[in-house]
Coordinates of C-alpha atoms in Angstrom, one line a residue:
M270 CA 195.0 -63.9 -88.0
S271 CA 191.6 -62.0 -88.8
S272 CA 190.4 -61.4 -92.4
P273 CA 188.4 -58.1 -93.2
A274 CA 185.4 -60.0 -92.9
T275 CA 185.6 -61.3 -89.5
A276 CA 187.5 -58.5 -87.9
P277 CA 186.1 -56.3 -85.4
P278 CA 185.5 -52.9 -86.3
A279 CA 186.0 -50.1 -85.0
P280 CA 183.4 -49.1 -81.4
N281 CA 182.5 -46.2 -83.3
N282 CA 181.2 -47.0 -86.1
L283 CA 180.0 -50.3 -85.0
R284 CA 177.7 -47.3 -83.3
R285 CA 176.9 -46.4 -85.6
I286 CA 175.6 -49.1 -87.4
V287 CA 173.5 -50.1 -84.6
A288 CA 172.4 -47.0 -84.1
A289 CA 171.2 -47.1 -87.8
S290 CA 169.6 -50.7 -88.1
L291 CA 167.9 -49.8 -84.4
I292 CA 165.4 -46.2 -85.7
G293 CA 164.3 -48.0 -88.6
T294 CA 163.1 -51.3 -86.5
T295 CA 162.1 -49.1 -84.5
I296 CA 159.8 -46.2 -86.9
E297 CA 158.9 -49.4 -88.6
W298 CA 158.2 -51.4 -85.9
Y299 CA 155.7 -47.8 -84.1
D300 CA 154.1 -47.6 -87.7
F301 CA 153.3 -52.0 -87.2
F302 CA 152.1 -51.3 -84.0
L303 CA 150.2 -48.4 -83.8
Y304 CA 148.0 -50.7 -86.3
G305 CA 148.0 -53.0 -83.9
S306 CA 146.7 -50.2 -81.2
A307 CA 144.4 -49.1 -82.9
A308 CA 142.7 -51.2 -84.1
A309 CA 141.9 -52.3 -80.7
L310 CA 140.8 -49.5 -79.6
V311 CA 138.8 -47.4 -82.6
F312 CA 139.1 -49.4 -86.2
N313 CA 136.1 -51.0 -84.9
K314 CA 134.6 -47.5 -84.9
L315 CA 135.2 -45.5 -87.3
F316 CA 136.1 -49.0 -90.0
F317 CA 133.4 -51.2 -88.5
P318 CA 130.2 -49.5 -87.6
D319 CA 127.4 -51.5 -88.2
S320 CA 129.3 -54.7 -86.4
D321 CA 127.9 -55.8 -82.7
P322 CA 131.4 -54.1 -80.2
L323 CA 133.5 -57.6 -80.4
V324 CA 132.2 -58.7 -83.8
G325 CA 133.7 -54.4 -84.7
T326 CA 137.1 -55.7 -83.6
L327 CA 137.0 -58.4 -84.6
L328 CA 137.3 -57.5 -87.8
S329 CA 139.2 -55.3 -87.3
F330 CA 142.0 -56.9 -85.6
L331 CA 141.5 -59.6 -89.4
T332 CA 142.6 -56.3 -90.9
Y333 CA 145.6 -56.8 -88.8
A334 CA 145.9 -59.8 -89.5
V335 CA 146.0 -59.4 -93.1
G336 CA 148.9 -57.4 -92.8
F337 CA 151.3 -60.6 -91.8
A338 CA 149.7 -62.4 -94.4
A339 CA 152.1 -59.5 -96.2
R340 CA 155.2 -60.4 -95.1
P341 CA 156.8 -64.3 -95.7
L342 CA 156.1 -62.6 -99.3
G343 CA 158.6 -59.1 -98.8
A344 CA 160.9 -61.8 -96.7
L345 CA 161.1 -63.9 -100.7
V346 CA 161.6 -60.1 -102.2
F347 CA 163.4 -58.6 -100.1
G348 CA 165.3 -61.4 -99.2
H349 CA 166.5 -62.9 -102.7
Y350 CA 167.8 -59.5 -103.6
G351 CA 168.8 -58.9 -100.6
D352 CA 171.1 -61.3 -100.9
R353 CA 172.6 -60.2 -104.4
L354 CA 172.7 -56.3 -103.9
G355 CA 173.0 -54.8 -100.1
R356 CA 171.4 -55.1 -96.9
K357 CA 171.7 -51.7 -96.8
K358 CA 169.6 -50.7 -100.3
L359 CA 166.8 -53.1 -99.4
L360 CA 166.8 -51.1 -95.7
V361 CA 166.0 -47.6 -97.4
L362 CA 162.8 -49.1 -100.0
S363 CA 161.3 -51.2 -96.6
L364 CA 161.6 -47.9 -95.0
L365 CA 160.3 -46.3 -97.2
L366 CA 157.3 -48.3 -98.6
M367 CA 156.5 -48.8 -94.3
G368 CA 156.1 -44.8 -93.4
G369 CA 155.2 -44.6 -96.7
A370 CA 152.0 -46.5 -95.8
T371 CA 151.6 -45.8 -92.7
F372 CA 151.4 -41.7 -93.4
A373 CA 148.7 -42.6 -95.9
I374 CA 146.7 -44.5 -93.5
G375 CA 146.6 -40.9 -91.2
L376 CA 144.6 -39.3 -94.1
L377 CA 142.5 -42.2 -94.9
P378 CA 138.7 -41.8 -95.0
T379 CA 136.7 -43.1 -92.4
H380 CA 133.2 -45.8 -93.3
A381 CA 131.3 -42.4 -92.8
S382 CA 132.8 -40.7 -95.7
I383 CA 133.3 -43.8 -98.1
G384 CA 131.4 -46.1 -97.0
A385 CA 133.3 -49.9 -98.2
A386 CA 135.7 -48.5 -99.7
A387 CA 137.6 -47.9 -95.9
P388 CA 138.4 -50.7 -94.6
V389 CA 139.3 -51.9 -98.7
L390 CA 141.8 -49.3 -98.7
L391 CA 143.0 -49.5 -94.6
T392 CA 143.7 -53.2 -96.1
V393 CA 146.0 -52.4 -98.8
L394 CA 147.8 -50.1 -96.6
R395 CA 148.4 -52.7 -94.1
L396 CA 149.4 -55.0 -97.6
V397 CA 152.3 -52.8 -97.6
Q398 CA 153.3 -52.2 -94.3
G399 CA 153.2 -55.6 -93.9
F400 CA 154.9 -55.9 -97.2
A401 CA 157.3 -54.2 -96.2
L402 CA 158.4 -55.3 -92.4
G403 CA 158.8 -58.2 -94.2
G404 CA 162.0 -57.5 -95.3
E405 CA 163.4 -54.8 -92.8
W406 CA 163.9 -57.6 -90.2
G407 CA 166.7 -59.8 -91.8
G408 CA 168.3 -57.1 -93.1
A409 CA 168.4 -54.7 -89.8
V410 CA 169.5 -57.2 -87.9
L411 CA 172.6 -58.8 -90.5
L412 CA 173.4 -55.6 -90.9
V413 CA 175.0 -55.2 -86.8
S414 CA 175.4 -59.2 -87.7
E415 CA 178.4 -58.9 -90.6
H416 CA 179.5 -56.5 -88.7
G417 CA 180.6 -56.6 -85.2
D418 CA 182.8 -58.7 -82.8
A419 CA 181.8 -62.1 -83.7
K420 CA 183.3 -62.8 -79.7
R421 CA 180.0 -60.7 -78.3
R422 CA 177.1 -61.2 -82.1
G423 CA 174.5 -61.5 -79.8
F424 CA 174.2 -58.7 -77.6
W425 CA 175.0 -56.6 -80.3
A426 CA 172.6 -58.2 -82.7
S427 CA 170.0 -58.4 -79.6
W428 CA 170.0 -54.2 -80.4
P429 CA 167.8 -54.5 -83.4
Q430 CA 165.8 -56.4 -81.6
T431 CA 164.7 -53.2 -78.8
G432 CA 162.8 -51.9 -82.3
A433 CA 160.7 -53.5 -81.2
P434 CA 159.7 -52.3 -77.9
A435 CA 161.0 -49.3 -78.4
G436 CA 158.3 -48.7 -81.7
Q437 CA 156.2 -50.3 -78.7
L438 CA 156.4 -47.8 -76.6
L439 CA 156.0 -45.3 -78.9
A440 CA 153.0 -45.8 -80.0
T441 CA 151.5 -46.7 -77.1
G442 CA 153.0 -43.5 -75.6
V443 CA 151.4 -41.6 -78.7
L444 CA 148.3 -42.9 -77.9
S445 CA 148.7 -43.6 -74.8
L446 CA 149.0 -39.5 -73.9
L447 CA 146.2 -38.8 -76.6
T448 CA 143.5 -40.6 -75.5
A449 CA 145.0 -38.6 -70.9
V450 CA 144.1 -35.2 -74.0
L451 CA 141.4 -35.5 -75.6
S452 CA 137.6 -36.7 -75.4
D453 CA 136.5 -40.0 -76.7
A454 CA 134.5 -37.7 -78.9
A455 CA 137.9 -35.9 -80.1
F456 CA 139.7 -39.1 -80.2
G457 CA 138.0 -40.8 -83.0
S458 CA 137.0 -37.6 -84.7
W459 CA 140.5 -36.8 -85.9
G460 CA 142.5 -37.7 -82.8
W461 CA 143.9 -41.5 -83.8
R462 CA 145.4 -39.9 -87.7
I463 CA 148.1 -37.8 -85.1
P464 CA 150.4 -40.7 -84.5
F465 CA 150.3 -42.0 -88.1
L466 CA 151.5 -38.8 -89.4
L467 CA 153.9 -38.1 -87.3
S468 CA 155.4 -41.2 -89.1
G469 CA 156.2 -39.0 -92.5
V470 CA 158.7 -37.0 -89.8
L471 CA 160.7 -40.5 -88.7
V472 CA 161.0 -41.7 -92.0
I473 CA 162.8 -39.2 -93.1
V474 CA 165.3 -39.0 -89.6
G475 CA 165.3 -42.6 -89.7
L476 CA 166.9 -42.7 -93.4
W477 CA 169.4 -39.7 -92.8
I478 CA 170.5 -42.1 -90.4
R479 CA 170.8 -45.5 -92.9
L480 CA 171.6 -44.0 -95.8
S481 CA 175.9 -43.3 -93.8
V482 CA 175.8 -46.1 -92.5
D483 CA 178.1 -48.8 -95.0
E484 CA 177.1 -52.3 -96.6
S485 CA 178.7 -55.4 -94.6
P486 CA 181.7 -56.7 -95.6
V487 CA 181.1 -60.2 -94.7
F488 CA 178.5 -59.9 -97.1
R489 CA 180.2 -58.0 -100.5
E490 CA 183.5 -60.1 -99.1
A491 CA 181.3 -63.0 -100.6
L492 CA 179.3 -61.3 -103.6
A493 CA 183.3 -60.4 -105.0
R494 CA 183.5 -64.0 -104.8
A495 CA 179.8 -65.3 -106.1
E496 CA 180.6 -62.9 -109.2
S497 CA 184.1 -64.4 -109.8
R498 CA 182.6 -68.1 -109.1
K499 CA 178.8 -67.6 -110.9
E500 CA 177.3 -70.8 -108.9
D501 CA 173.0 -71.0 -110.2
D502 CA 172.6 -70.9 -106.3
E503 CA 174.3 -67.6 -105.2
R504 CA 172.4 -66.4 -107.8
L505 CA 169.0 -67.5 -107.2
P506 CA 169.2 -67.2 -102.6
L507 CA 165.9 -68.9 -102.2
V508 CA 167.0 -72.0 -104.6
A509 CA 169.7 -72.4 -102.2
V510 CA 168.1 -72.0 -99.0
L511 CA 165.2 -74.3 -100.2
R512 CA 167.7 -77.5 -101.4
H513 CA 170.6 -76.5 -98.2
H514 CA 168.9 -75.1 -95.2
W515 CA 165.4 -76.3 -95.2
R516 CA 166.1 -77.9 -92.1
D517 CA 167.0 -74.2 -90.5
V518 CA 163.9 -72.6 -91.7
L519 CA 161.8 -74.4 -90.1
V520 CA 164.3 -74.6 -86.8
A521 CA 163.3 -71.1 -87.2
M522 CA 159.8 -71.4 -87.8
G523 CA 159.0 -73.6 -85.0
A524 CA 160.9 -70.8 -82.7
R525 CA 158.8 -68.3 -83.2
M526 CA 155.9 -70.0 -82.3
A527 CA 155.7 -69.2 -78.5
E528 CA 157.4 -66.1 -78.6
N529 CA 155.1 -64.8 -81.8
I530 CA 151.7 -65.5 -80.6
S531 CA 152.8 -65.1 -77.6
Y532 CA 154.1 -61.0 -78.3
Y533 CA 151.1 -59.9 -79.8
V534 CA 148.4 -61.0 -76.8
I535 CA 150.3 -59.4 -73.9
T536 CA 150.7 -56.7 -76.4
A537 CA 147.6 -56.4 -78.4
F538 CA 144.8 -59.2 -77.2
I539 CA 145.3 -57.2 -73.5
L540 CA 143.3 -54.2 -74.4
V541 CA 140.9 -55.8 -75.6
Y542 CA 141.0 -58.4 -72.9
A543 CA 141.8 -55.8 -70.3
T544 CA 138.8 -53.3 -71.4
V545 CA 136.2 -56.3 -71.4
S546 CA 136.8 -59.2 -69.2
A547 CA 138.5 -56.5 -66.3
G548 CA 136.2 -53.7 -66.6
V549 CA 140.1 -51.5 -66.8
S550 CA 140.1 -48.9 -69.0
K551 CA 141.8 -47.8 -72.3
Q552 CA 144.6 -45.4 -70.7
T553 CA 145.1 -47.9 -67.9
A554 CA 145.5 -51.2 -70.7
L555 CA 147.8 -48.8 -72.9
N556 CA 149.4 -47.1 -69.9
A557 CA 150.5 -51.4 -68.5
V558 CA 151.9 -51.7 -71.7
L559 CA 154.0 -48.2 -71.5
I560 CA 156.0 -49.0 -68.3
G561 CA 155.9 -53.1 -69.8
S562 CA 157.6 -52.2 -73.2
A563 CA 160.7 -49.9 -71.2
V564 CA 161.3 -52.8 -69.0
H565 CA 161.6 -55.2 -72.6
F566 CA 164.5 -52.6 -74.4
A567 CA 165.9 -52.5 -70.9
V568 CA 166.2 -56.4 -71.2
I569 CA 167.3 -57.5 -74.4
P570 CA 170.4 -56.3 -74.5
A571 CA 171.4 -57.9 -71.6
W572 CA 169.4 -61.6 -72.8
G573 CA 171.6 -61.1 -76.3
A574 CA 174.9 -61.0 -73.6
L575 CA 173.8 -63.6 -71.8
S576 CA 173.1 -65.5 -74.9
D577 CA 177.4 -64.8 -75.5
R578 CA 178.1 -65.9 -72.4
I579 CA 176.3 -69.3 -72.2
G580 CA 175.0 -70.2 -76.1
R581 CA 171.5 -69.4 -77.1
R582 CA 169.0 -73.0 -77.5
P583 CA 169.6 -72.2 -73.1
V584 CA 168.8 -68.3 -73.3
Y585 CA 165.3 -68.7 -75.4
L586 CA 164.5 -72.7 -74.2
L587 CA 164.8 -70.2 -70.4
G588 CA 162.0 -67.6 -72.6
A589 CA 159.6 -70.4 -74.1
V590 CA 158.8 -72.4 -71.2
G591 CA 158.2 -69.4 -68.4
I592 CA 156.3 -67.2 -70.6
G593 CA 154.3 -70.6 -70.6
L594 CA 154.5 -71.2 -66.9
W595 CA 153.5 -67.0 -67.1
M596 CA 150.0 -67.5 -69.0
F597 CA 147.9 -68.8 -65.5
P598 CA 149.5 -66.3 -63.6
F599 CA 148.6 -63.1 -66.0
F600 CA 145.9 -63.8 -67.2
S601 CA 144.9 -63.8 -63.5
L602 CA 146.8 -60.9 -62.5
V603 CA 144.5 -58.5 -65.6
D604 CA 141.9 -60.3 -63.6
T605 CA 142.4 -57.9 -60.2
G606 CA 141.4 -54.7 -62.3
S607 CA 144.2 -53.5 -60.8
F608 CA 146.6 -51.2 -62.3
G609 CA 149.5 -53.0 -60.3
S610 CA 148.3 -56.5 -61.1
L611 CA 148.4 -55.6 -64.2
V612 CA 151.6 -54.1 -65.0
L613 CA 153.2 -57.2 -63.1
A614 CA 151.6 -59.6 -65.8
V615 CA 152.1 -57.4 -68.7
T616 CA 156.0 -57.0 -67.6
V617 CA 156.9 -60.0 -66.7
G618 CA 155.7 -61.2 -69.8
L619 CA 157.5 -59.2 -72.4
V620 CA 161.1 -60.1 -69.8
L621 CA 160.0 -63.5 -70.2
H622 CA 159.4 -62.7 -73.9
G623 CA 163.4 -61.1 -74.1
A624 CA 165.2 -63.9 -73.6
M625 CA 163.7 -65.6 -76.6
Y626 CA 163.5 -62.4 -78.9
A627 CA 167.6 -61.0 -77.9
P628 CA 168.8 -63.9 -79.4
Q629 CA 167.2 -64.5 -81.7
A630 CA 168.8 -62.4 -84.0
A631 CA 172.1 -63.3 -83.6
F632 CA 170.8 -67.2 -83.9
F633 CA 168.6 -66.9 -87.2
S634 CA 172.0 -64.9 -88.6
E635 CA 174.4 -68.0 -87.3
M636 CA 172.1 -70.6 -89.2
F637 CA 173.0 -69.8 -92.7
A638 CA 176.0 -69.3 -94.7
T639 CA 176.1 -65.2 -96.1
R640 CA 174.7 -65.4 -99.9
M641 CA 171.6 -67.1 -98.9
R642 CA 171.5 -65.3 -94.9
Y643 CA 169.2 -62.5 -95.5
S644 CA 166.6 -66.1 -97.0
G645 CA 167.2 -67.8 -95.2
A646 CA 166.8 -65.5 -92.1
S647 CA 164.3 -63.8 -93.3
I648 CA 161.7 -66.7 -95.0
G649 CA 161.8 -68.2 -91.5
A650 CA 161.3 -65.9 -89.2
Q651 CA 157.7 -63.8 -91.8
F652 CA 157.0 -67.6 -92.3
A653 CA 156.2 -68.0 -89.1
S654 CA 154.7 -65.2 -88.3
V655 CA 151.7 -65.5 -90.6
A656 CA 151.1 -68.9 -88.1
A657 CA 151.8 -67.8 -85.0
G658 CA 151.6 -63.0 -84.3
A659 CA 148.8 -62.2 -87.7
P660 CA 146.1 -64.7 -86.1
A661 CA 147.2 -65.1 -82.3
P662 CA 145.2 -61.8 -81.5
L663 CA 142.2 -62.2 -83.9
I664 CA 142.5 -66.4 -82.3
A665 CA 142.2 -64.8 -79.2
T666 CA 139.8 -62.5 -79.1
A667 CA 137.4 -65.4 -80.6
L668 CA 138.5 -67.9 -78.0
L669 CA 137.0 -65.0 -75.4
A670 CA 134.1 -64.9 -77.0
D671 CA 133.0 -69.1 -77.4
Y672 CA 133.9 -69.3 -73.1
G673 CA 134.1 -65.8 -71.6
S674 CA 137.6 -67.7 -70.8
S675 CA 141.4 -66.3 -70.2
T676 CA 141.6 -70.8 -69.5
P677 CA 141.6 -71.7 -73.7
I678 CA 143.6 -68.3 -74.5
A679 CA 145.8 -69.4 -71.9
L680 CA 146.3 -73.1 -73.4
Y681 CA 146.8 -72.2 -77.0
V682 CA 149.8 -70.2 -75.4
I683 CA 151.0 -72.8 -73.5
A684 CA 150.3 -75.2 -77.2
A685 CA 152.2 -72.6 -79.0
V686 CA 155.7 -73.1 -76.2
L687 CA 155.7 -76.9 -76.6
I688 CA 156.7 -76.1 -80.3
T689 CA 159.2 -73.1 -79.5
V690 CA 161.0 -76.2 -76.6
V691 CA 161.2 -78.7 -79.2
A692 CA 162.1 -76.6 -82.7
V693 CA 164.8 -75.2 -80.5
G694 CA 165.9 -78.1 -78.7
V695 CA 166.6 -80.4 -82.2
A696 CA 168.5 -77.4 -82.9
Q697 CA 172.3 -76.7 -83.0
E698 CA 174.5 -74.6 -81.1
T699 CA 175.8 -71.3 -83.2
R700 CA 176.9 -69.1 -81.1
H701 CA 181.0 -69.9 -82.3
R702 CA 179.9 -69.9 -85.5
D703 CA 181.8 -68.0 -88.6
L704 CA 179.7 -65.3 -90.2
S705 CA 182.3 -65.5 -93.0
D706 CA 181.8 -69.1 -94.2
V707 CA 179.7 -68.7 -98.2
T708 CA 179.8 -73.2 -97.2
P709 CA 175.9 -74.1 -97.3
A710 CA 176.6 -76.3 -94.9
P711 CA 173.9 -75.9 -92.0
E712 CA 174.8 -79.3 -90.3
A713 CA 178.7 -78.0 -90.2
G714 CA 178.7 -76.6 -86.7
P715 CA 182.4 -76.7 -84.9
A716 CA 184.0 -79.8 -84.6
P717 CA 184.3 -80.7 -80.9
E718 CA 188.1 -79.7 -80.7
A719 CA 187.3 -76.2 -81.7
E720 CA 183.8 -76.0 -79.0
A721 CA 186.8 -77.0 -76.4
E722 CA 188.7 -74.7 -77.7
A723 CA 186.0 -71.9 -77.8
E724 CA 184.8 -73.0 -74.4
A725 CA 187.9 -72.9 -72.9
A726 CA 188.6 -69.0 -74.2
D727 CA 185.2 -67.6 -72.7
A728 CA 186.8 -69.5 -69.6
R729 CA 189.8 -67.4 -69.7
T730 CA 187.7 -64.2 -70.4
V731 CA 185.1 -64.5 -67.1

C-alpha cells in the first residue's frame, strides 16, 4: 500500500502543481534569456558605446555572465531555507526578486544619460536575477517531483524544464516582433525596454497561480520526522549534502557541462555568430531561435517520458553524444546563410539538448535525500553553471575574435560533452528510487531483486 507521501495525487491537483511550476520557471527564464538576447543585440551600444563593436559585445556578455556568478549563492541560500521551511515559500520569493530586477532593467538609464554608472547598475540588477534563478530551478522541479506519480516522474518533472524553451520562446518572440515593427533607431532608443517592463505583468500572473498550490507532501512528512529528532544535519542541509552526497553533487555538475554550454552556444552566441560571420540579419537569427525553441518545448516531455521507460542515464547520454556529433554540422549549416539551414541547425541542436535537459529534473531530484534535496539539486546544478553556461557565450565570442573560425568553438563544446559522458557514465540509475526516503545513502539504489521486480512491472505495463 502506498504511503501518503508516495501515493499519486489527484490528476487535477497534479496539473495545477505542474502549471504553477511551469509558469514560474517560464517567467524566470523569460527574464534571464531576455537579458541574454539584449546583450547580444543592443547592450553593447547602449552601455559600452566607446568600445569596438565586438569588444562591446564581449563586455556585454561579461555582464551576462555575472548573473551566473550569483546563481551558486542563490542555490545555497534558497536550498538551505527551502529544505528547512519548504519549497513553496522560497519559490514565491524567487519570482518576486527576478521580476523586480527585470522590470528595473527596463527603467535603467543608459551610458548616454549617466555614464559609467549605467553598466554598474546593469551589473547589480543582473546579479539579483542570477541570485533568484539560482533558487528557482531546484524548488520548481522538486515541487513537481515530490507531488507526482513515481512511475511517471520523469515525464511530470520535465514540464518545469519546458519553462526554459518557453521563456526563450517568449523573450525571443517579443524581441523578434519589436525588431520587425520598429526601426533600428527606435528599438535602440526605447523599444528594447518594452520586453523588460512586460515582466511586471507576468510576475503578477505567476504569483497568483503559484500561491494557490500546496506544499510538497513528501517534504511535510520529512519535516515532521525531523522536528521530532532535531538532528544537526537536517538543521544544516548544506553540511549534510557535502557530507553524504558530495559524489552526487560532482555527478550533477559534470552532467550539466555539455547541456549548459551547448544551450547557450545554440541560443545566445548564435545571435552573434550568425550576424557577424554568416551575414544573417538579426531578425533572421531571432526567428530561427524562435522556431527551434518551439520544437524544443514540444520534445522535452517526450524525452522525459522516455526516461521513465528506459532510464535517466541512457536518454541523457544519447543527448550528450548527439550534441557532440552535431557541432560541426551545426556551424556548417549556419555558415550557408540560408534561413532554412539556420532553422535546421538550431532545431536539431535543441532537440538533442532536450534529451539531456528533460530527464535532468528527475535525475537530480532522485540523487538526494528529502531534507537535503533542495540544497543538493540546486548546488549541483547552479555551481556547474558558473563554469559552463556563464562563460560559454563569452568564450565562444573570444574564440571567434581570435581565430575567425567556428572550429575552436565546436571543439569547446565537444570537450564539455566528454566531461558529461564520463559523469553520467559513472552515475547510478535513479528512476526507481523512492523520494520519500530521508536516509542519506547516495550509493543505495534499489537492490538487484527490487530492480528486477521493477523492470518486470514495467514490461507488464507496455
